[in-house]
Protein backbone atom coordinates (compact mmCIF):
# COMPACT_ATOMS: atom_id res chain seq x y z
CA UNK A 1 0.00 0.00 0.00
CA UNK A 2 1.47 3.38 -0.95
CA UNK A 3 1.34 6.03 1.74
CA UNK A 4 -1.73 8.23 1.41
CA UNK A 5 -0.87 11.81 0.43
CA UNK A 6 -1.61 14.10 3.40
CA UNK A 7 -2.27 17.85 3.35
CA UNK A 8 -2.68 19.83 6.55
CA UNK A 9 -3.88 23.42 6.60
CA UNK A 10 -2.59 25.32 9.62
CA UNK A 11 -4.62 28.51 9.94
CA UNK A 12 -2.55 29.60 12.97
CA UNK A 13 -4.13 32.59 14.83
CA UNK A 14 -6.03 33.78 11.76
CA UNK A 15 -9.68 34.10 10.91
CA UNK A 16 -13.04 34.67 12.57
CA UNK A 17 -16.32 32.79 12.17
CA UNK A 18 -17.19 34.39 8.82
CA UNK A 19 -13.84 33.94 7.11
CA UNK A 20 -13.33 30.41 8.47
CA UNK A 21 -16.80 29.41 7.29
CA UNK A 22 -16.03 30.71 3.82
CA UNK A 23 -12.63 28.94 3.66
CA UNK A 24 -14.28 25.66 4.67
CA UNK A 25 -17.19 26.13 2.27
CA UNK A 26 -14.72 26.75 -0.53
CA UNK A 27 -13.02 23.43 0.30
CA UNK A 28 -16.35 21.64 0.53
CA UNK A 29 -17.33 22.72 -2.96
CA UNK A 30 -13.91 22.16 -4.58
CA UNK A 31 -12.96 19.04 -6.47
CA UNK A 32 -10.33 17.55 -4.15
CA UNK A 33 -8.03 14.65 -5.02
CA UNK A 34 -10.03 11.68 -3.67
CA UNK A 35 -6.77 9.93 -2.76
CA UNK A 36 -5.53 12.77 -0.57
CA UNK A 37 -6.22 13.10 3.14
CA UNK A 38 -7.04 16.71 4.04
CA UNK A 39 -6.98 18.03 7.61
CA UNK A 40 -7.56 21.68 8.49
CA UNK A 41 -6.48 23.30 11.74
CA UNK A 42 -8.41 26.44 12.69
CA UNK A 43 -7.85 28.38 15.92
CA UNK A 44 -9.32 26.64 18.99
CA UNK A 45 -12.48 28.78 19.32
CA UNK A 46 -13.53 27.70 15.82
CA UNK A 47 -12.78 23.96 15.98
CA UNK A 48 -16.41 23.10 16.56
CA UNK A 49 -17.62 25.45 13.83
CA UNK A 50 -15.13 24.01 11.34
CA UNK A 51 -16.17 20.46 12.27
CA UNK A 52 -19.83 21.33 11.72
CA UNK A 53 -19.28 23.10 8.40
CA UNK A 54 -16.64 20.81 6.84
CA UNK A 55 -17.61 17.78 4.77
CA UNK A 56 -16.96 14.43 6.46
CA UNK A 57 -13.98 13.71 4.22
CA UNK A 58 -12.14 16.74 5.65
CA UNK A 59 -10.48 16.19 9.02
CA UNK A 60 -10.14 18.88 11.66
CA UNK A 61 -7.10 19.29 13.91
CA UNK A 62 -6.45 21.36 17.02
CA UNK A 63 -3.25 23.42 16.90
CA UNK A 64 -2.24 22.24 20.36
CA UNK A 65 -3.32 19.98 23.20
CA UNK A 66 -2.22 19.49 26.83
CA UNK A 67 -0.59 16.37 28.24
CA UNK A 68 -2.78 16.09 31.39
CA UNK A 69 -6.33 14.69 31.28
CA UNK A 70 -8.04 17.50 33.25
CA UNK A 71 -7.61 19.77 36.24
CA UNK A 72 -6.17 23.13 37.20
CA UNK A 73 -4.44 24.01 33.93
CA UNK A 74 -5.80 27.42 32.98
CA UNK A 75 -6.02 28.00 29.26
CA UNK A 76 -5.22 24.46 28.19
CA UNK A 77 -7.33 22.00 26.17
CA UNK A 78 -7.54 18.28 26.88
CA UNK A 79 -7.60 15.29 24.54
CA UNK A 80 -11.02 14.32 25.91
CA UNK A 81 -12.43 17.77 25.12
CA UNK A 82 -11.19 17.48 21.53
CA UNK A 83 -12.69 14.01 21.20
CA UNK A 84 -15.95 15.36 22.61
CA UNK A 85 -16.03 17.94 19.79
CA UNK A 86 -15.29 15.19 17.21
CA UNK A 87 -11.85 16.67 16.55
CA UNK A 88 -9.70 13.68 15.61
CA UNK A 89 -6.33 15.34 15.05
CA UNK A 90 -3.94 17.75 16.71
CA UNK A 91 -0.73 19.49 15.76
CA UNK A 92 2.02 19.15 18.34
CA UNK A 93 5.45 20.75 18.46
CA UNK A 94 5.00 23.54 15.94
CA UNK A 95 8.14 25.68 15.91
CA UNK A 96 6.13 28.78 16.78
CA UNK A 97 5.24 27.06 20.06
CA UNK A 98 8.74 25.66 20.54
CA UNK A 99 10.28 29.12 20.09
CA UNK A 100 7.66 31.60 21.38
CA UNK A 101 6.11 29.44 24.12
CA UNK A 102 9.42 27.73 25.01
CA UNK A 103 8.03 24.20 24.63
CA UNK A 104 10.77 21.61 25.17
CA UNK A 105 11.31 18.35 23.28
CA UNK A 106 10.25 16.43 26.40
CA UNK A 107 7.04 18.40 26.97
CA UNK A 108 6.13 18.06 23.30
CA UNK A 109 6.79 14.32 23.44
CA UNK A 110 4.46 14.01 26.45
CA UNK A 111 1.74 15.81 24.51
CA UNK A 112 2.21 13.50 21.52
CA UNK A 113 1.87 10.55 23.89
CA UNK A 114 -1.26 11.89 25.60
CA UNK A 115 -2.89 12.63 22.24
CA UNK A 116 -2.13 9.21 20.77
CA UNK A 117 -3.16 7.42 23.98
CA UNK A 118 -6.47 9.26 23.73
CA UNK A 119 -6.98 8.16 20.13
CA UNK A 120 -6.07 11.37 18.29
CA UNK A 121 -3.94 11.48 15.17
CA UNK A 122 -0.92 13.74 15.65
CA UNK A 123 0.82 16.01 13.16
CA UNK A 124 4.18 16.09 14.93
CA UNK A 125 6.25 19.08 13.80
CA UNK A 126 10.03 19.06 13.84
CA UNK A 127 12.70 21.11 12.12
CA UNK A 128 15.89 23.11 12.46
CA UNK A 129 16.58 26.84 12.71
CA UNK A 130 18.72 28.67 10.16
CA UNK A 131 21.62 28.73 12.60
CA UNK A 132 21.35 24.96 13.08
CA UNK A 133 21.24 24.37 9.32
CA UNK A 134 24.26 26.57 8.76
CA UNK A 135 26.22 24.67 11.38
CA UNK A 136 25.32 21.38 9.66
CA UNK A 137 23.27 20.11 12.57
CA UNK A 138 19.93 19.65 10.78
CA UNK A 139 19.90 15.85 11.01
CA UNK A 140 21.12 15.92 14.62
CA UNK A 141 18.34 18.36 15.58
CA UNK A 142 15.50 16.44 13.94
CA UNK A 143 16.87 13.18 15.35
CA UNK A 144 16.90 14.69 18.86
CA UNK A 145 13.29 15.86 18.43
CA UNK A 146 12.24 12.42 17.13
CA UNK A 147 14.10 10.54 19.87
CA UNK A 148 12.20 12.49 22.53
CA UNK A 149 8.90 11.22 21.08
CA UNK A 150 10.28 7.69 20.65
CA UNK A 151 10.94 7.55 24.40
CA UNK A 152 7.22 8.05 25.06
CA UNK A 153 5.47 6.14 22.27
CA UNK A 154 5.22 2.40 21.75
CA UNK A 155 6.35 1.22 18.31
CA UNK A 156 2.72 0.60 17.27
CA UNK A 157 1.67 4.12 18.26
CA UNK A 158 3.68 5.64 15.39
CA UNK A 159 0.79 4.54 13.16
CA UNK A 160 -1.15 7.53 14.56
CA UNK A 161 1.63 10.03 13.80
CA UNK A 162 2.28 12.13 10.72
CA UNK A 163 5.72 13.73 10.89
CA UNK A 164 5.86 17.29 9.56
CA UNK A 165 9.38 18.40 8.68
CA UNK A 166 9.28 22.18 8.86
CA UNK A 167 12.60 24.00 8.66
CA UNK A 168 12.08 27.08 10.85
CA UNK A 169 13.83 29.32 8.31
CA UNK A 170 11.23 28.37 5.68
CA UNK A 171 8.12 29.06 7.75
CA UNK A 172 6.26 32.19 6.70
CA UNK A 173 9.34 33.55 4.97
CA UNK A 174 8.58 32.72 1.34
CA UNK A 175 11.92 30.87 1.39
CA UNK A 176 10.91 27.29 0.58
CA UNK A 177 13.38 24.42 0.97
CA UNK A 178 14.65 23.12 -2.36
CA UNK A 179 13.33 19.75 -3.45
CA UNK A 180 16.81 18.29 -2.71
CA UNK A 181 16.92 19.81 0.78
CA UNK A 182 13.46 18.46 1.61
CA UNK A 183 14.12 15.01 0.16
CA UNK A 184 17.43 14.71 2.00
CA UNK A 185 15.89 15.36 5.42
CA UNK A 186 12.77 13.29 4.69
CA UNK A 187 14.96 10.35 3.69
CA UNK A 188 16.96 10.75 6.91
CA UNK A 189 13.73 10.76 8.93
CA UNK A 190 12.59 7.59 7.17
CA UNK A 191 15.95 5.96 7.86
CA UNK A 192 15.60 6.94 11.52
CA UNK A 193 12.09 5.39 11.58
CA UNK A 194 13.53 2.14 10.24
CA UNK A 195 16.35 2.03 12.74
CA UNK A 196 14.68 3.43 15.87
CA UNK A 197 11.10 2.19 15.43
CA UNK A 198 10.46 -0.53 12.85
CA UNK A 199 10.55 -1.37 9.15
CA UNK A 200 6.77 -1.04 9.15
CA UNK A 201 6.92 2.48 10.61
CA UNK A 202 9.50 3.45 7.97
CA UNK A 203 7.22 2.17 5.20
CA UNK A 204 3.94 3.56 6.50
CA UNK A 205 4.60 6.83 8.33
CA UNK A 206 3.76 9.90 6.32
CA UNK A 207 6.56 12.49 6.37
CA UNK A 208 5.19 15.80 5.12
CA UNK A 209 6.98 19.07 4.37
CA UNK A 210 6.02 22.51 5.68
CA UNK A 211 7.47 25.97 5.15
CA UNK A 212 6.29 28.43 2.47
CA UNK A 213 4.49 25.75 0.46
CA UNK A 214 2.45 27.38 -2.30
CA UNK A 215 0.48 26.43 -5.38
CA UNK A 216 3.63 27.30 -7.32
CA UNK A 217 6.17 25.06 -5.59
CA UNK A 218 4.03 22.12 -4.40
CA UNK A 219 4.13 20.00 -7.56
CA UNK A 220 7.89 19.71 -7.71
CA UNK A 221 8.16 18.92 -4.00
CA UNK A 222 5.37 16.34 -4.26
CA UNK A 223 7.40 14.37 -6.81
CA UNK A 224 10.10 13.55 -4.27
CA UNK A 225 10.02 9.93 -3.06
CA UNK A 226 9.88 10.70 0.63
CA UNK A 227 7.61 13.75 0.52
CA UNK A 228 4.17 12.41 1.46
CA UNK A 229 2.34 15.70 1.57
CA UNK A 230 2.43 19.16 3.11
CA UNK A 231 1.66 21.23 6.15
CA UNK A 232 0.53 24.55 4.74
CA UNK A 233 0.29 27.80 6.71
CA UNK A 234 -0.37 31.05 4.86
CA UNK A 235 -1.59 29.43 1.65
CA UNK A 236 -4.17 27.32 3.51
CA UNK A 237 -6.21 30.50 4.05
CA UNK A 238 -6.44 31.09 0.32
CA UNK A 239 -8.37 29.39 -2.51
CA UNK A 240 -4.96 28.20 -3.81
CA UNK A 241 -4.98 25.61 -0.99
CA UNK A 242 -7.13 23.48 -3.31
CA UNK A 243 -4.28 23.42 -5.86
CA UNK A 244 -1.90 22.23 -3.14
CA UNK A 245 -4.30 19.46 -2.12
CA UNK A 246 -4.39 18.47 -5.79
CA UNK A 247 -0.64 18.67 -6.37
CA UNK A 248 -0.41 14.98 -7.25
CA UNK A 249 -3.23 15.10 -9.83
P1 LIG B 1 3.80 28.71 6.01
O1 LIG B 1 3.63 27.97 7.43
O2 LIG B 1 3.21 27.79 4.98
O3 LIG B 1 3.02 30.00 6.16
O4 LIG B 1 5.26 28.92 5.81
C1 LIG B 1 3.78 26.59 7.55
C2 LIG B 1 3.57 26.17 8.99
O5 LIG B 1 3.97 26.92 9.90
O6 LIG B 1 2.99 25.11 9.26
CSV table of C-alpha atoms and ligand atoms in Angstrom, one decimal:
chain,number,residue,atom,x,y,z
A,1,UNK,CA,0.0,0.0,0.0
A,2,UNK,CA,1.5,3.4,-0.9
A,3,UNK,CA,1.3,6.0,1.7
A,4,UNK,CA,-1.7,8.2,1.4
A,5,UNK,CA,-0.9,11.8,0.4
A,6,UNK,CA,-1.6,14.1,3.4
A,7,UNK,CA,-2.3,17.8,3.4
A,8,UNK,CA,-2.7,19.8,6.5
A,9,UNK,CA,-3.9,23.4,6.6
A,10,UNK,CA,-2.6,25.3,9.6
A,11,UNK,CA,-4.6,28.5,9.9
A,12,UNK,CA,-2.5,29.6,13.0
A,13,UNK,CA,-4.1,32.6,14.8
A,14,UNK,CA,-6.0,33.8,11.8
A,15,UNK,CA,-9.7,34.1,10.9
A,16,UNK,CA,-13.0,34.7,12.6
A,17,UNK,CA,-16.3,32.8,12.2
A,18,UNK,CA,-17.2,34.4,8.8
A,19,UNK,CA,-13.8,33.9,7.1
A,20,UNK,CA,-13.3,30.4,8.5
A,21,UNK,CA,-16.8,29.4,7.3
A,22,UNK,CA,-16.0,30.7,3.8
A,23,UNK,CA,-12.6,28.9,3.7
A,24,UNK,CA,-14.3,25.7,4.7
A,25,UNK,CA,-17.2,26.1,2.3
A,26,UNK,CA,-14.7,26.7,-0.5
A,27,UNK,CA,-13.0,23.4,0.3
A,28,UNK,CA,-16.4,21.6,0.5
A,29,UNK,CA,-17.3,22.7,-3.0
A,30,UNK,CA,-13.9,22.2,-4.6
A,31,UNK,CA,-13.0,19.0,-6.5
A,32,UNK,CA,-10.3,17.5,-4.2
A,33,UNK,CA,-8.0,14.6,-5.0
A,34,UNK,CA,-10.0,11.7,-3.7
A,35,UNK,CA,-6.8,9.9,-2.8
A,36,UNK,CA,-5.5,12.8,-0.6
A,37,UNK,CA,-6.2,13.1,3.1
A,38,UNK,CA,-7.0,16.7,4.0
A,39,UNK,CA,-7.0,18.0,7.6
A,40,UNK,CA,-7.6,21.7,8.5
A,41,UNK,CA,-6.5,23.3,11.7
A,42,UNK,CA,-8.4,26.4,12.7
A,43,UNK,CA,-7.8,28.4,15.9
A,44,UNK,CA,-9.3,26.6,19.0
A,45,UNK,CA,-12.5,28.8,19.3
A,46,UNK,CA,-13.5,27.7,15.8
A,47,UNK,CA,-12.8,24.0,16.0
A,48,UNK,CA,-16.4,23.1,16.6
A,49,UNK,CA,-17.6,25.4,13.8
A,50,UNK,CA,-15.1,24.0,11.3
A,51,UNK,CA,-16.2,20.5,12.3
A,52,UNK,CA,-19.8,21.3,11.7
A,53,UNK,CA,-19.3,23.1,8.4
A,54,UNK,CA,-16.6,20.8,6.8
A,55,UNK,CA,-17.6,17.8,4.8
A,56,UNK,CA,-17.0,14.4,6.5
A,57,UNK,CA,-14.0,13.7,4.2
A,58,UNK,CA,-12.1,16.7,5.6
A,59,UNK,CA,-10.5,16.2,9.0
A,60,UNK,CA,-10.1,18.9,11.7
A,61,UNK,CA,-7.1,19.3,13.9
A,62,UNK,CA,-6.4,21.4,17.0
A,63,UNK,CA,-3.3,23.4,16.9
A,64,UNK,CA,-2.2,22.2,20.4
A,65,UNK,CA,-3.3,20.0,23.2
A,66,UNK,CA,-2.2,19.5,26.8
A,67,UNK,CA,-0.6,16.4,28.2
A,68,UNK,CA,-2.8,16.1,31.4
A,69,UNK,CA,-6.3,14.7,31.3
A,70,UNK,CA,-8.0,17.5,33.3
A,71,UNK,CA,-7.6,19.8,36.2
A,72,UNK,CA,-6.2,23.1,37.2
A,73,UNK,CA,-4.4,24.0,33.9
A,74,UNK,CA,-5.8,27.4,33.0
A,75,UNK,CA,-6.0,28.0,29.3
A,76,UNK,CA,-5.2,24.5,28.2
A,77,UNK,CA,-7.3,22.0,26.2
A,78,UNK,CA,-7.5,18.3,26.9
A,79,UNK,CA,-7.6,15.3,24.5
A,80,UNK,CA,-11.0,14.3,25.9
A,81,UNK,CA,-12.4,17.8,25.1
A,82,UNK,CA,-11.2,17.5,21.5
A,83,UNK,CA,-12.7,14.0,21.2
A,84,UNK,CA,-15.9,15.4,22.6
A,85,UNK,CA,-16.0,17.9,19.8
A,86,UNK,CA,-15.3,15.2,17.2
A,87,UNK,CA,-11.9,16.7,16.6
A,88,UNK,CA,-9.7,13.7,15.6
A,89,UNK,CA,-6.3,15.3,15.1
A,90,UNK,CA,-3.9,17.7,16.7
A,91,UNK,CA,-0.7,19.5,15.8
A,92,UNK,CA,2.0,19.2,18.3
A,93,UNK,CA,5.5,20.8,18.5
A,94,UNK,CA,5.0,23.5,15.9
A,95,UNK,CA,8.1,25.7,15.9
A,96,UNK,CA,6.1,28.8,16.8
A,97,UNK,CA,5.2,27.1,20.1
A,98,UNK,CA,8.7,25.7,20.5
A,99,UNK,CA,10.3,29.1,20.1
A,100,UNK,CA,7.7,31.6,21.4
A,101,UNK,CA,6.1,29.4,24.1
A,102,UNK,CA,9.4,27.7,25.0
A,103,UNK,CA,8.0,24.2,24.6
A,104,UNK,CA,10.8,21.6,25.2
A,105,UNK,CA,11.3,18.3,23.3
A,106,UNK,CA,10.2,16.4,26.4
A,107,UNK,CA,7.0,18.4,27.0
A,108,UNK,CA,6.1,18.1,23.3
A,109,UNK,CA,6.8,14.3,23.4
A,110,UNK,CA,4.5,14.0,26.4
A,111,UNK,CA,1.7,15.8,24.5
A,112,UNK,CA,2.2,13.5,21.5
A,113,UNK,CA,1.9,10.5,23.9
A,114,UNK,CA,-1.3,11.9,25.6
A,115,UNK,CA,-2.9,12.6,22.2
A,116,UNK,CA,-2.1,9.2,20.8
A,117,UNK,CA,-3.2,7.4,24.0
A,118,UNK,CA,-6.5,9.3,23.7
A,119,UNK,CA,-7.0,8.2,20.1
A,120,UNK,CA,-6.1,11.4,18.3
A,121,UNK,CA,-3.9,11.5,15.2
A,122,UNK,CA,-0.9,13.7,15.7
A,123,UNK,CA,0.8,16.0,13.2
A,124,UNK,CA,4.2,16.1,14.9
A,125,UNK,CA,6.3,19.1,13.8
A,126,UNK,CA,10.0,19.1,13.8
A,127,UNK,CA,12.7,21.1,12.1
A,128,UNK,CA,15.9,23.1,12.5
A,129,UNK,CA,16.6,26.8,12.7
A,130,UNK,CA,18.7,28.7,10.2
A,131,UNK,CA,21.6,28.7,12.6
A,132,UNK,CA,21.4,25.0,13.1
A,133,UNK,CA,21.2,24.4,9.3
A,134,UNK,CA,24.3,26.6,8.8
A,135,UNK,CA,26.2,24.7,11.4
A,136,UNK,CA,25.3,21.4,9.7
A,137,UNK,CA,23.3,20.1,12.6
A,138,UNK,CA,19.9,19.6,10.8
A,139,UNK,CA,19.9,15.9,11.0
A,140,UNK,CA,21.1,15.9,14.6
A,141,UNK,CA,18.3,18.4,15.6
A,142,UNK,CA,15.5,16.4,13.9
A,143,UNK,CA,16.9,13.2,15.4
A,144,UNK,CA,16.9,14.7,18.9
A,145,UNK,CA,13.3,15.9,18.4
A,146,UNK,CA,12.2,12.4,17.1
A,147,UNK,CA,14.1,10.5,19.9
A,148,UNK,CA,12.2,12.5,22.5
A,149,UNK,CA,8.9,11.2,21.1
A,150,UNK,CA,10.3,7.7,20.7
A,151,UNK,CA,10.9,7.6,24.4
A,152,UNK,CA,7.2,8.1,25.1
A,153,UNK,CA,5.5,6.1,22.3
A,154,UNK,CA,5.2,2.4,21.7
A,155,UNK,CA,6.3,1.2,18.3
A,156,UNK,CA,2.7,0.6,17.3
A,157,UNK,CA,1.7,4.1,18.3
A,158,UNK,CA,3.7,5.6,15.4
A,159,UNK,CA,0.8,4.5,13.2
A,160,UNK,CA,-1.1,7.5,14.6
A,161,UNK,CA,1.6,10.0,13.8
A,162,UNK,CA,2.3,12.1,10.7
A,163,UNK,CA,5.7,13.7,10.9
A,164,UNK,CA,5.9,17.3,9.6
A,165,UNK,CA,9.4,18.4,8.7
A,166,UNK,CA,9.3,22.2,8.9
A,167,UNK,CA,12.6,24.0,8.7
A,168,UNK,CA,12.1,27.1,10.8
A,169,UNK,CA,13.8,29.3,8.3
A,170,UNK,CA,11.2,28.4,5.7
A,171,UNK,CA,8.1,29.1,7.7
A,172,UNK,CA,6.3,32.2,6.7
A,173,UNK,CA,9.3,33.5,5.0
A,174,UNK,CA,8.6,32.7,1.3
A,175,UNK,CA,11.9,30.9,1.4
A,176,UNK,CA,10.9,27.3,0.6
A,177,UNK,CA,13.4,24.4,1.0
A,178,UNK,CA,14.6,23.1,-2.4
A,179,UNK,CA,13.3,19.7,-3.5
A,180,UNK,CA,16.8,18.3,-2.7
A,181,UNK,CA,16.9,19.8,0.8
A,182,UNK,CA,13.5,18.5,1.6
A,183,UNK,CA,14.1,15.0,0.2
A,184,UNK,CA,17.4,14.7,2.0
A,185,UNK,CA,15.9,15.4,5.4
A,186,UNK,CA,12.8,13.3,4.7
A,187,UNK,CA,15.0,10.3,3.7
A,188,UNK,CA,17.0,10.8,6.9
A,189,UNK,CA,13.7,10.8,8.9
A,190,UNK,CA,12.6,7.6,7.2
A,191,UNK,CA,16.0,6.0,7.9
A,192,UNK,CA,15.6,6.9,11.5
A,193,UNK,CA,12.1,5.4,11.6
A,194,UNK,CA,13.5,2.1,10.2
A,195,UNK,CA,16.4,2.0,12.7
A,196,UNK,CA,14.7,3.4,15.9
A,197,UNK,CA,11.1,2.2,15.4
A,198,UNK,CA,10.5,-0.5,12.8
A,199,UNK,CA,10.5,-1.4,9.2
A,200,UNK,CA,6.8,-1.0,9.2
A,201,UNK,CA,6.9,2.5,10.6
A,202,UNK,CA,9.5,3.4,8.0
A,203,UNK,CA,7.2,2.2,5.2
A,204,UNK,CA,3.9,3.6,6.5
A,205,UNK,CA,4.6,6.8,8.3
A,206,UNK,CA,3.8,9.9,6.3
A,207,UNK,CA,6.6,12.5,6.4
A,208,UNK,CA,5.2,15.8,5.1
A,209,UNK,CA,7.0,19.1,4.4
A,210,UNK,CA,6.0,22.5,5.7
A,211,UNK,CA,7.5,26.0,5.2
A,212,UNK,CA,6.3,28.4,2.5
A,213,UNK,CA,4.5,25.8,0.5
A,214,UNK,CA,2.5,27.4,-2.3
A,215,UNK,CA,0.5,26.4,-5.4
A,216,UNK,CA,3.6,27.3,-7.3
A,217,UNK,CA,6.2,25.1,-5.6
A,218,UNK,CA,4.0,22.1,-4.4
A,219,UNK,CA,4.1,20.0,-7.6
A,220,UNK,CA,7.9,19.7,-7.7
A,221,UNK,CA,8.2,18.9,-4.0
A,222,UNK,CA,5.4,16.3,-4.3
A,223,UNK,CA,7.4,14.4,-6.8
A,224,UNK,CA,10.1,13.6,-4.3
A,225,UNK,CA,10.0,9.9,-3.1
A,226,UNK,CA,9.9,10.7,0.6
A,227,UNK,CA,7.6,13.8,0.5
A,228,UNK,CA,4.2,12.4,1.5
A,229,UNK,CA,2.3,15.7,1.6
A,230,UNK,CA,2.4,19.2,3.1
A,231,UNK,CA,1.7,21.2,6.2
A,232,UNK,CA,0.5,24.6,4.7
A,233,UNK,CA,0.3,27.8,6.7
A,234,UNK,CA,-0.4,31.1,4.9
A,235,UNK,CA,-1.6,29.4,1.7
A,236,UNK,CA,-4.2,27.3,3.5
A,237,UNK,CA,-6.2,30.5,4.0
A,238,UNK,CA,-6.4,31.1,0.3
A,239,UNK,CA,-8.4,29.4,-2.5
A,240,UNK,CA,-5.0,28.2,-3.8
A,241,UNK,CA,-5.0,25.6,-1.0
A,242,UNK,CA,-7.1,23.5,-3.3
A,243,UNK,CA,-4.3,23.4,-5.9
A,244,UNK,CA,-1.9,22.2,-3.1
A,245,UNK,CA,-4.3,19.5,-2.1
A,246,UNK,CA,-4.4,18.5,-5.8
A,247,UNK,CA,-0.6,18.7,-6.4
A,248,UNK,CA,-0.4,15.0,-7.3
A,249,UNK,CA,-3.2,15.1,-9.8
B,1,LIG,P1,3.8,28.7,6.0
B,1,LIG,O1,3.6,28.0,7.4
B,1,LIG,O2,3.2,27.8,5.0
B,1,LIG,O3,3.0,30.0,6.2
B,1,LIG,O4,5.3,28.9,5.8
B,1,LIG,C1,3.8,26.6,7.6
B,1,LIG,C2,3.6,26.2,9.0
B,1,LIG,O5,4.0,26.9,9.9
B,1,LIG,O6,3.0,25.1,9.3
